[in-house]
Short mmCIF file of C-alpha atoms and ligand atoms in Angstrom, two decimals:
data_model
loop_
_atom_site.label_atom_id
_atom_site.label_comp_id
_atom_site.label_asym_id
_atom_site.label_seq_id
_atom_site.Cartn_x
_atom_site.Cartn_y
_atom_site.Cartn_z
CA MET A 57 0.47 0.14 -0.84
CA ALA A 58 0.39 -1.10 -4.44
CA MET A 59 1.36 2.35 -5.75
CA HIS A 60 4.13 2.74 -3.16
CA TYR A 61 5.43 -0.72 -4.07
CA GLN A 62 5.74 0.37 -7.71
CA GLY A 63 7.72 3.45 -6.65
CA PHE A 64 5.04 6.17 -6.78
CA GLU A 65 4.38 8.92 -4.26
CA VAL A 66 0.82 8.58 -2.96
CA GLN A 67 -1.50 10.86 -0.98
CA ILE A 68 -4.74 9.40 0.43
CA PHE A 69 -7.78 11.56 1.17
CA GLU A 70 -10.46 10.01 3.43
CA LYS A 71 -13.71 11.70 4.40
CA ILE A 72 -14.10 9.92 7.76
CA HIS A 73 -12.42 11.71 10.70
CA LYS A 74 -11.53 8.53 12.55
CA PHE A 75 -11.73 4.90 11.45
CA LEU A 76 -13.82 2.65 13.71
CA ARG A 77 -14.04 -1.15 13.81
CA LEU A 78 -17.01 -1.29 11.44
CA GLY A 79 -18.72 -4.11 9.57
CA ASP A 80 -18.41 -7.79 10.35
CA SER A 81 -16.99 -10.79 8.47
CA LEU A 82 -14.97 -10.23 5.35
CA GLY A 83 -13.09 -12.82 3.31
CA LEU A 84 -9.55 -12.41 1.99
CA GLY A 85 -8.56 -15.00 -0.59
CA GLU A 86 -5.11 -16.32 -1.50
CA ASN A 87 -5.32 -14.24 -4.69
CA ALA A 88 -5.23 -11.08 -2.55
CA LEU A 89 -2.80 -12.40 0.07
CA ARG A 90 -0.23 -13.17 -2.63
CA LEU A 91 -0.16 -9.46 -3.50
CA LEU A 92 -0.44 -8.20 0.05
CA GLU A 93 2.57 -10.29 1.02
CA ARG A 94 4.66 -8.40 -1.58
CA TRP A 95 3.52 -5.17 0.03
CA GLY A 96 4.66 -6.38 3.45
CA LEU A 97 1.45 -7.82 4.86
CA HIS A 98 0.70 -11.49 5.31
CA ASP A 99 1.16 -13.23 8.66
CA ASN A 100 -0.86 -10.67 10.61
CA LEU A 101 -3.72 -10.98 8.10
CA VAL A 102 -3.69 -14.77 8.24
CA ALA A 103 -3.75 -14.53 12.06
CA ILE A 104 -7.00 -12.53 11.89
CA GLY A 105 -8.81 -15.13 9.75
CA ASN A 106 -10.96 -17.99 11.00
CA LYS A 107 -8.79 -21.03 11.86
CA SER A 108 -11.23 -23.82 11.10
CA GLU A 109 -10.23 -26.10 8.28
CA PHE A 110 -13.73 -26.75 6.96
CA MET A 111 -17.09 -25.10 6.79
CA GLN A 112 -20.36 -27.01 6.80
CA ILE A 113 -23.34 -26.37 4.57
CA ARG A 114 -26.43 -27.53 6.43
CA HIS A 115 -30.13 -28.18 5.93
CA TRP A 116 -32.10 -25.15 7.14
CA LYS A 117 -34.49 -27.14 9.36
CA SER A 118 -32.61 -30.20 10.53
CA GLY A 119 -29.10 -28.79 10.52
CA GLU A 120 -27.96 -31.98 8.79
CA ILE A 121 -24.66 -31.49 6.96
CA MET A 122 -25.34 -31.46 3.20
CA ALA A 123 -21.76 -30.63 2.19
CA GLN A 124 -18.45 -29.88 3.80
CA GLN A 125 -15.84 -27.72 2.09
CA PRO A 126 -12.35 -26.47 3.01
CA LEU A 127 -12.61 -22.86 4.15
CA MET A 128 -9.76 -21.95 1.81
CA ASP A 129 -11.91 -23.12 -1.13
CA MET A 130 -14.78 -21.00 0.02
CA ALA A 131 -13.81 -17.50 1.11
CA GLY A 132 -10.20 -17.83 2.21
CA TYR A 133 -9.44 -16.13 5.51
CA ILE A 134 -12.66 -14.81 7.07
CA GLY A 135 -11.97 -12.20 9.71
CA HIS A 136 -13.46 -8.99 11.04
CA ARG A 137 -13.37 -6.23 8.44
CA GLY A 138 -12.19 -3.74 11.08
CA ASP A 139 -9.23 -5.94 12.05
CA TYR A 140 -8.09 -6.33 8.45
CA HIS A 141 -8.56 -2.61 7.95
CA GLN A 142 -6.40 -1.84 10.99
CA ALA A 143 -3.64 -4.15 9.70
CA PHE A 144 -3.74 -2.30 6.36
CA LEU A 145 -3.60 1.07 8.16
CA ASP A 146 -0.63 -0.02 10.29
CA ARG A 147 1.33 -1.05 7.21
CA VAL A 148 0.43 2.16 5.38
CA ALA A 149 1.73 4.15 8.38
CA GLU A 150 4.91 2.05 8.47
CA LEU A 151 5.53 2.85 4.79
CA GLY A 152 5.06 6.55 5.53
CA ILE A 153 2.11 6.96 3.15
CA PRO A 154 0.07 9.95 4.35
CA ILE A 155 -3.68 9.52 4.94
CA HIS A 156 -5.43 12.88 5.22
CA MET A 157 -8.43 12.19 7.45
CA GLY A 158 -11.64 14.23 7.46
CA CYS A 159 -11.11 15.19 3.80
CA ASN A 160 -14.37 14.83 1.92
CA VAL A 161 -13.81 15.02 -1.84
CA VAL A 162 -16.70 17.06 -3.25
CA SER A 163 -15.62 17.43 -6.87
CA TYR A 164 -13.11 16.37 -9.48
CA ASP A 165 -11.43 18.23 -12.30
CA GLU A 166 -10.54 15.32 -14.53
CA PHE A 167 -8.38 17.37 -16.91
CA GLN A 168 -6.00 18.97 -14.36
CA PRO A 169 -6.46 16.36 -12.80
CA SER A 170 -7.39 17.51 -9.30
CA ILE A 171 -9.78 16.99 -6.42
CA THR A 172 -11.57 19.65 -4.41
CA LEU A 173 -12.27 19.04 -0.75
CA GLU A 174 -15.26 20.25 1.24
CA ASN A 175 -13.06 22.94 2.83
CA GLY A 176 -12.22 24.30 -0.63
CA GLU A 177 -8.67 22.94 -0.84
CA VAL A 178 -7.61 21.74 -4.29
CA HIS A 179 -5.04 18.94 -4.69
CA LYS A 180 -3.42 18.03 -8.00
CA ALA A 181 -1.82 14.76 -9.06
CA ASP A 182 -0.73 12.87 -12.19
CA VAL A 183 -3.58 10.42 -11.71
CA ILE A 184 -6.55 10.21 -9.35
CA ILE A 185 -7.59 6.78 -8.11
CA ALA A 186 -11.14 6.89 -6.81
CA ALA A 187 -11.58 3.98 -4.39
CA ASP A 188 -14.59 5.72 -2.85
CA GLY A 189 -16.84 2.74 -2.29
CA ILE A 190 -20.33 1.70 -3.29
CA LYS A 191 -21.79 5.22 -3.23
CA SER A 192 -18.94 6.61 -5.31
CA LEU A 193 -19.07 10.25 -6.35
CA ALA A 194 -16.36 9.62 -8.93
CA ARG A 195 -18.53 7.00 -10.67
CA GLU A 196 -20.92 9.84 -11.46
CA LEU A 197 -18.09 11.73 -13.15
CA VAL A 198 -17.05 8.69 -15.18
CA LEU A 199 -20.61 7.76 -16.20
CA GLY A 200 -21.86 11.29 -16.70
CA PHE A 201 -24.90 10.65 -14.48
CA GLN A 202 -25.84 9.21 -11.10
CA ASP A 203 -26.73 5.54 -11.53
CA LYS A 204 -29.39 3.85 -9.53
CA PRO A 205 -28.78 0.80 -7.33
CA LYS A 206 -31.13 -2.07 -8.21
CA SER A 207 -32.67 -4.20 -5.51
CA SER A 208 -31.36 -7.76 -5.66
CA GLY A 209 -34.63 -8.84 -4.07
CA TYR A 210 -32.70 -9.82 -0.93
CA ALA A 211 -31.50 -8.21 2.27
CA CYS A 212 -29.22 -9.30 5.11
CA TYR A 213 -29.81 -8.99 8.81
CA ARG A 214 -26.33 -9.06 10.36
CA ALA A 215 -25.02 -9.13 13.91
CA TYR A 216 -21.51 -9.31 15.39
CA PHE A 217 -21.04 -9.51 19.15
CA LYS A 218 -19.09 -11.02 22.04
CA GLY A 219 -20.29 -14.62 22.01
CA GLU A 220 -18.96 -15.94 25.35
CA PHE A 221 -22.41 -15.89 27.01
CA LEU A 222 -23.76 -18.31 24.39
CA LYS A 223 -21.61 -21.04 25.96
CA GLU A 224 -24.12 -21.15 28.82
CA ASP A 225 -26.80 -22.56 26.52
CA PRO A 226 -26.18 -26.27 25.75
CA LEU A 227 -28.30 -25.91 22.61
CA CYS A 228 -25.93 -23.51 20.84
CA ARG A 229 -22.71 -24.05 22.81
CA GLU A 230 -21.08 -26.03 19.99
CA PHE A 231 -21.01 -22.93 17.78
CA VAL A 232 -18.97 -20.87 20.24
CA GLU A 233 -16.66 -23.46 21.73
CA LYS A 234 -14.17 -22.99 18.94
CA GLU A 235 -13.76 -21.13 15.67
CA CYS A 236 -16.16 -22.46 13.06
CA VAL A 237 -18.16 -21.50 9.98
CA ASN A 238 -21.58 -22.95 9.16
CA ILE A 239 -24.16 -22.11 6.54
CA TRP A 240 -27.81 -23.16 6.74
CA ILE A 241 -29.64 -23.17 3.43
CA GLY A 242 -33.41 -22.99 3.08
CA HIS A 243 -36.06 -21.93 0.58
CA ASP A 244 -34.91 -18.53 -0.67
CA VAL A 245 -33.03 -17.93 2.57
CA HIS A 246 -29.63 -18.70 4.08
CA MET A 247 -27.85 -18.10 7.35
CA VAL A 248 -24.06 -17.77 7.68
CA GLN A 249 -22.45 -18.16 11.11
CA ASN A 250 -18.80 -17.29 11.71
CA THR A 251 -17.17 -17.67 15.12
CA LEU A 252 -13.81 -15.94 15.59
CA ARG A 253 -11.11 -15.52 18.26
CA ASP A 254 -11.54 -19.00 19.72
CA GLY A 255 -15.22 -18.44 20.32
CA GLU A 256 -14.94 -14.97 21.79
CA GLU A 257 -16.66 -13.23 18.85
CA PHE A 258 -19.80 -14.42 17.12
CA ASN A 259 -21.27 -13.32 13.81
CA TRP A 260 -24.42 -14.30 11.97
CA ILE A 261 -25.71 -13.02 8.64
CA LEU A 262 -29.23 -13.90 7.54
CA THR A 263 -29.97 -13.39 3.84
CA HIS A 264 -33.69 -13.33 3.12
CA LYS A 265 -36.20 -12.16 0.52
CA ASP A 266 -36.83 -8.44 0.76
CA THR A 267 -38.61 -6.22 -1.69
CA THR A 268 -38.92 -3.08 0.46
CA ASP A 269 -36.91 0.10 -0.12
CA ILE A 270 -33.35 -0.18 -1.34
CA GLU A 271 -31.39 2.24 0.82
CA GLU A 272 -27.72 1.16 0.68
CA SER A 273 -26.40 1.54 4.20
CA TRP A 274 -24.10 -0.31 6.58
CA PHE A 275 -25.73 1.34 9.58
CA GLN A 276 -29.53 0.77 9.30
CA PRO A 277 -30.83 -0.94 12.47
CA GLY A 278 -32.58 -4.29 11.90
CA ASP A 279 -35.81 -5.59 13.45
CA MET A 280 -35.11 -8.62 15.69
CA ASP A 281 -38.84 -9.52 15.71
CA ASP A 282 -38.70 -9.90 11.94
CA VAL A 283 -35.51 -11.99 12.27
CA LYS A 284 -37.30 -14.29 14.72
CA LYS A 285 -40.17 -14.76 12.26
CA ILE A 286 -37.80 -15.69 9.44
CA ILE A 287 -35.95 -18.24 11.59
CA GLU A 288 -39.10 -19.88 13.01
CA ASN A 289 -38.27 -23.27 11.48
CA LEU A 290 -34.46 -22.93 11.48
CA ASP A 291 -32.26 -25.60 13.13
CA PRO A 292 -33.05 -24.91 16.85
CA ARG A 293 -29.35 -24.97 17.80
CA ILE A 294 -28.36 -21.93 15.74
CA ALA A 295 -31.80 -20.36 16.21
CA ALA A 296 -31.13 -20.35 19.98
CA ALA A 297 -28.02 -18.21 19.44
CA VAL A 298 -29.74 -15.84 17.04
CA LYS A 299 -32.72 -15.34 19.37
CA LYS A 300 -30.37 -14.20 22.13
CA THR A 301 -29.04 -11.38 19.93
CA LYS A 302 -29.89 -7.91 21.23
CA GLU A 303 -29.53 -5.93 18.02
CA CYS A 304 -28.69 -6.35 14.39
CA LEU A 305 -28.23 -4.34 11.22
CA ASP A 306 -30.50 -4.42 8.18
CA TRP A 307 -28.47 -4.27 4.99
CA LYS A 308 -30.31 -4.24 1.68
CA ILE A 309 -28.30 -6.06 -0.94
CA CYS A 310 -28.24 -3.85 -3.99
CA TYR A 311 -26.99 -4.71 -7.42
CA ARG A 312 -25.22 -2.27 -9.61
CA ASP A 313 -25.12 -2.99 -13.29
CA PRO A 314 -21.62 -3.31 -14.73
CA ILE A 315 -20.56 0.05 -16.09
CA PRO A 316 -19.19 0.68 -19.60
CA SER A 317 -16.04 2.41 -18.36
CA TRP A 318 -14.04 2.69 -15.15
CA ILE A 319 -12.05 5.67 -16.43
CA SER A 320 -12.99 9.33 -16.95
CA LYS A 321 -12.92 10.86 -20.44
CA SER A 322 -9.54 12.51 -19.79
CA HIS A 323 -8.28 9.00 -18.84
CA LYS A 324 -6.86 10.48 -15.61
CA VAL A 325 -9.47 9.53 -13.01
CA ALA A 326 -9.69 5.77 -12.45
CA LEU A 327 -12.33 3.98 -10.40
CA LEU A 328 -11.23 1.06 -8.25
CA GLY A 329 -12.90 -1.46 -5.92
CA ASP A 330 -16.57 -1.15 -4.94
CA SER A 331 -16.89 2.10 -6.88
CA CYS A 332 -16.72 0.14 -10.14
CA HIS A 333 -17.03 -3.56 -9.25
CA PRO A 334 -19.14 -4.18 -6.12
CA HIS A 335 -19.75 -7.84 -5.25
CA LEU A 336 -22.58 -9.69 -3.59
CA PRO A 337 -21.63 -11.05 -0.14
CA THR A 338 -21.94 -14.62 -1.49
CA SER A 339 -18.99 -13.99 -3.83
CA ALA A 340 -16.76 -13.48 -0.75
CA GLN A 341 -14.37 -11.52 -3.01
CA GLY A 342 -15.19 -7.78 -2.71
CA ALA A 343 -12.01 -6.86 -0.84
CA SER A 344 -9.85 -9.39 -2.72
CA GLN A 345 -10.90 -8.13 -6.13
CA ALA A 346 -10.28 -4.54 -4.99
CA THR A 347 -6.77 -5.64 -3.96
CA GLU A 348 -6.16 -7.24 -7.35
CA SER A 349 -7.37 -4.08 -9.09
CA GLY A 350 -4.97 -1.98 -7.01
CA ALA A 351 -2.06 -4.20 -7.99
CA VAL A 352 -2.95 -4.13 -11.70
CA LEU A 353 -3.47 -0.37 -11.89
CA ALA A 354 -0.20 0.39 -10.08
CA LEU A 355 1.76 -1.97 -12.33
CA CYS A 356 0.14 -0.55 -15.49
CA LEU A 357 1.15 2.96 -14.38
CA LYS A 358 4.71 1.76 -13.90
CA LEU A 359 4.83 0.00 -17.28
CA ALA A 360 3.30 2.93 -19.17
CA GLY A 361 5.37 5.53 -17.32
CA LYS A 362 4.23 8.65 -15.51
CA ASP A 363 3.89 10.53 -18.80
CA ASN A 364 1.47 8.04 -20.29
CA VAL A 365 -1.32 7.79 -17.72
CA PRO A 366 -4.08 7.28 -20.38
CA LEU A 367 -2.38 4.14 -21.68
CA ALA A 368 -2.06 2.77 -18.14
CA THR A 369 -5.62 3.43 -17.01
CA ARG A 370 -7.21 2.10 -20.20
CA VAL A 371 -5.12 -1.08 -20.14
CA TYR A 372 -6.04 -1.53 -16.46
CA GLU A 373 -9.79 -1.56 -17.09
CA LYS A 374 -9.44 -3.94 -20.03
CA LEU A 375 -7.25 -6.34 -18.05
CA ARG A 376 -9.63 -6.39 -15.12
CA PHE A 377 -13.17 -6.38 -16.48
CA ASP A 378 -13.74 -10.01 -17.53
CA ARG A 379 -12.28 -11.57 -14.41
CA VAL A 380 -14.17 -9.24 -12.09
CA ARG A 381 -17.45 -9.81 -13.94
CA LYS A 382 -17.07 -13.59 -13.74
CA CYS A 383 -16.38 -13.27 -10.04
CA GLN A 384 -19.46 -11.08 -9.49
CA LEU A 385 -21.64 -13.63 -11.30
CA ASN A 386 -20.16 -16.41 -9.17
CA GLY A 387 -21.75 -14.75 -6.14
CA GLU A 388 -25.17 -14.79 -7.81
CA ASP A 389 -24.75 -18.40 -8.87
CA VAL A 390 -23.98 -19.75 -5.39
CA ARG A 391 -26.85 -17.81 -3.81
CA ASP A 392 -29.29 -19.21 -6.37
CA ARG A 393 -28.02 -22.77 -5.90
CA TRP A 394 -28.34 -22.49 -2.11
CA HIS A 395 -31.81 -21.01 -2.27
CA SER A 396 -33.18 -23.77 -4.49
CA ALA A 397 -31.30 -26.85 -3.19
CA LEU A 398 -34.03 -27.95 -0.77
CA LYS A 399 -36.45 -28.38 -3.67
CA THR A 400 -34.28 -31.28 -4.87
CA VAL A 401 -34.12 -32.77 -1.38
CA GLU A 402 -37.86 -32.42 -0.79
CA ALA A 403 -38.60 -34.02 -4.15
CA GLY A 404 -36.88 -37.10 -2.72
CA GLU A 405 -33.88 -36.81 -5.04
CA LYS A 406 -30.34 -37.29 -3.80
CA LEU A 407 -28.44 -34.01 -3.70
CA ASP A 408 -24.86 -34.04 -4.93
CA PRO A 409 -22.83 -32.09 -2.28
CA GLU A 410 -21.06 -30.34 -5.17
CA GLU A 411 -24.36 -28.63 -5.96
CA VAL A 412 -24.19 -26.50 -2.81
CA MET A 413 -20.45 -25.87 -2.65
CA ILE A 414 -18.93 -22.47 -3.33
CA ARG A 415 -17.07 -22.58 -6.65
CA ASN A 416 -14.31 -20.09 -5.93
CA ARG A 417 -11.25 -22.31 -6.25
CA TRP A 418 -10.45 -21.07 -9.77
CA LEU A 419 -9.97 -17.56 -8.37
CA TYR A 420 -7.17 -18.29 -5.93
CA PRO A 421 -4.09 -19.38 -7.95
CA PHE A 422 -4.28 -16.16 -10.01
CA ASP A 423 -1.34 -13.74 -9.78
CA ALA A 424 -2.68 -10.33 -10.88
CA GLU A 425 0.81 -8.87 -11.38
CA ALA A 426 2.13 -11.82 -13.40
CA ASP A 427 -1.02 -11.73 -15.54
CA THR A 428 -0.52 -7.99 -16.17
CA LEU A 429 3.09 -8.52 -17.26
CA GLN A 430 2.07 -11.38 -19.51
CA ARG A 431 -0.76 -9.52 -21.27
CA TRP A 432 0.70 -6.00 -21.28
CA ASN A 433 2.12 -6.01 -24.83
CA GLU A 434 -1.03 -7.40 -26.41
CA VAL A 435 -3.52 -5.18 -24.55
CA SER A 436 -1.41 -2.01 -24.64
CA ALA A 437 -1.15 -2.32 -28.45
CA VAL A 438 -4.97 -2.38 -28.66
CA VAL A 439 -5.27 0.59 -26.29
CA GLU A 440 -2.62 2.64 -28.12
CA LYS A 441 -4.65 2.25 -31.31
CA GLU A 442 -7.90 3.17 -29.54
CA LEU A 443 -6.29 6.26 -28.01
CA ARG A 444 -4.82 7.30 -31.38
CA GLU A 445 -8.22 6.97 -33.03
CA ASN A 446 -9.96 8.47 -29.99
CA LYS A 447 -12.33 5.51 -29.95
CA ILE A 448 -12.36 3.60 -26.67
CA THR A 449 -14.34 0.36 -26.80
CA PRO A 450 -16.82 0.18 -23.89
CA LEU A 451 -16.27 -2.59 -21.35
CA PHE A 452 -19.93 -3.45 -21.39
CA ASN A 453 -22.68 -2.43 -23.74
CA VAL A 454 -25.67 -1.95 -21.47
CA MET A 455 -25.88 1.42 -19.70
CA PRO A 456 -26.97 1.34 -16.04
CA VAL A 457 -30.29 2.93 -15.06
CA GLN A 458 -30.13 6.61 -14.09
CA ALA A 459 -31.25 7.67 -10.59
C1 LIG B 517 -18.78 0.76 6.93
C2 LIG B 517 -18.50 -0.41 6.02
C3 LIG B 517 -18.69 -1.70 6.50
C4 LIG B 517 -18.45 -2.79 5.67
N1 LIG B 517 -18.62 -4.04 6.18
C5 LIG B 517 -18.38 -5.11 5.40
C6 LIG B 517 -18.55 -6.41 5.92
O1 LIG B 517 -18.94 -6.59 7.05
N2 LIG B 517 -18.28 -7.47 5.11
C7 LIG B 517 -17.86 -7.29 3.81
O2 LIG B 517 -17.60 -8.28 3.10
N3 LIG B 517 -17.69 -6.06 3.29
C8 LIG B 517 -17.94 -4.97 4.05
N4 LIG B 517 -17.78 -3.73 3.52
C9 LIG B 517 -17.37 -3.61 2.11
C10 LIG B 517 -15.89 -3.90 1.95
O3 LIG B 517 -15.14 -3.18 2.89
C11 LIG B 517 -15.52 -3.53 0.52
O4 LIG B 517 -16.27 -4.34 -0.36
C12 LIG B 517 -14.07 -3.79 0.17
O5 LIG B 517 -13.20 -3.47 1.22
C13 LIG B 517 -13.67 -2.97 -1.08
O6 LIG B 517 -13.32 -1.70 -0.61
P1 LIG B 517 -13.33 -0.30 -1.31
O7 LIG B 517 -12.05 0.34 -0.91
O8 LIG B 517 -13.63 -0.37 -2.74
O9 LIG B 517 -14.56 0.45 -0.64
P2 LIG B 517 -14.85 0.82 0.89
O10 LIG B 517 -14.30 -0.18 1.81
O11 LIG B 517 -16.29 1.15 0.96
O12 LIG B 517 -13.98 2.16 1.12
C14 LIG B 517 -14.29 3.40 0.52
C15 LIG B 517 -13.67 4.51 1.35
O13 LIG B 517 -13.81 5.73 0.66
C16 LIG B 517 -14.23 6.73 1.57
N5 LIG B 517 -14.96 7.75 0.81
C17 LIG B 517 -16.14 7.61 0.16
N6 LIG B 517 -16.49 8.76 -0.45
C18 LIG B 517 -15.50 9.64 -0.19
C19 LIG B 517 -15.29 11.01 -0.54
N7 LIG B 517 -16.17 11.68 -1.28
N8 LIG B 517 -14.16 11.62 -0.11
C20 LIG B 517 -13.24 10.94 0.64
N9 LIG B 517 -13.40 9.65 1.02
C21 LIG B 517 -14.51 9.01 0.61
C22 LIG B 517 -15.12 5.98 2.56
O14 LIG B 517 -15.26 6.67 3.77
C23 LIG B 517 -14.37 4.67 2.71
O15 LIG B 517 -13.40 4.72 3.73
C24 LIG B 517 -18.02 -2.60 4.31
C25 LIG B 517 -17.83 -1.29 3.83
C26 LIG B 517 -18.06 -0.20 4.67
C27 LIG B 517 -17.84 1.20 4.13
#
């Protein structure tokens, strides 16, 4: 949509044959909505998000409210990933942008540049944008090796289901009577509950210590017996709802080190989104930062012109890196503050509610397109020099670990 908006012709290749309503809660912040509105999407996205004004951060055991924060300060609009995805797909179809389904990209020729599909077809373009997710093949091309995900030391059990039946239990009824978001924080553990569609759909995500294998998958079944052990001393009201859950997913939270470049050596294959800047769930910004990156790359390509793709892609990565990195670290910071807050309480000290609030507010007023226009001259002058001297400064000095 960002590329179309800037006047480019786009072709999308997707390996999945058919999109399903996958995943669970995903946050879209005002920083992303500002851009999406320009691309013709806004009201239908807002309608998908949770309608409650506030979310509560609670004591793991007692459920006592330790802090209350406007939802818009926290994650923005929290809706089902599949519903947001469908809204994006509808708009893409309306704009007449072709999505070629069932097209697995198996290799790149960065100099043509071109992609080769599993069926042998080769497709050329002026620039290739690889938004191919956390297990990106294109990242391997850019880095020159396959990098290894690092365990964050945590995993999430997650479940999303029709929550109507929970209304029958007076213990947990309050969490399904209307849309609401609550977070229980304990020692090295937290539970997020998100109720959508006026109580019709219920989601919980339990983040806990986990040092077992680090397979990155959205589809690994979770062990409800283990969940029940972890929530033994959780607030009995939310525990009642969790215990009634039939099945859940087990999602290991993996880190990926920041990478020194998002662009291939030819400067014509650009990584975007989770392929180059994955976020922890506590940042609540994975999709929003991917949206910002899309806007910035498309605008850079327009400003540089079709004949100067290297200038555009190299300015894009420089414009994006610092903000994205700060946002990634924000996710680590809030998780660590949540997981240690009870120590303060148990030591008999008074806890400042600010200490457990999500500090995302600074992210939302940002206009990625306005920022690009403002910094273009300065950053493009630096990049022009680097390209002339064939000496691109790395974004980050530490190389990730090889698989
Ligand atoms: C199944 C799934 C469930 C998720 N659930 C949640 C959730 O519940 N909450 C949350 O906050 N985030 C979730 N995410 C992550 C979230 O969607 C992303 O952080 C965010 O949307 C950024 O998106 P992205 O486009 O960079 O990557 P993704 O959303 O991962 O999209 C990458 C796309 O590239 C396609 N692809 C990958 N490799 C190839 C290839 N070789 N050839 C062609 N196509 C390819 C994939 O099929 C996928 O459609 C989920 C991601 C996935 C894939």
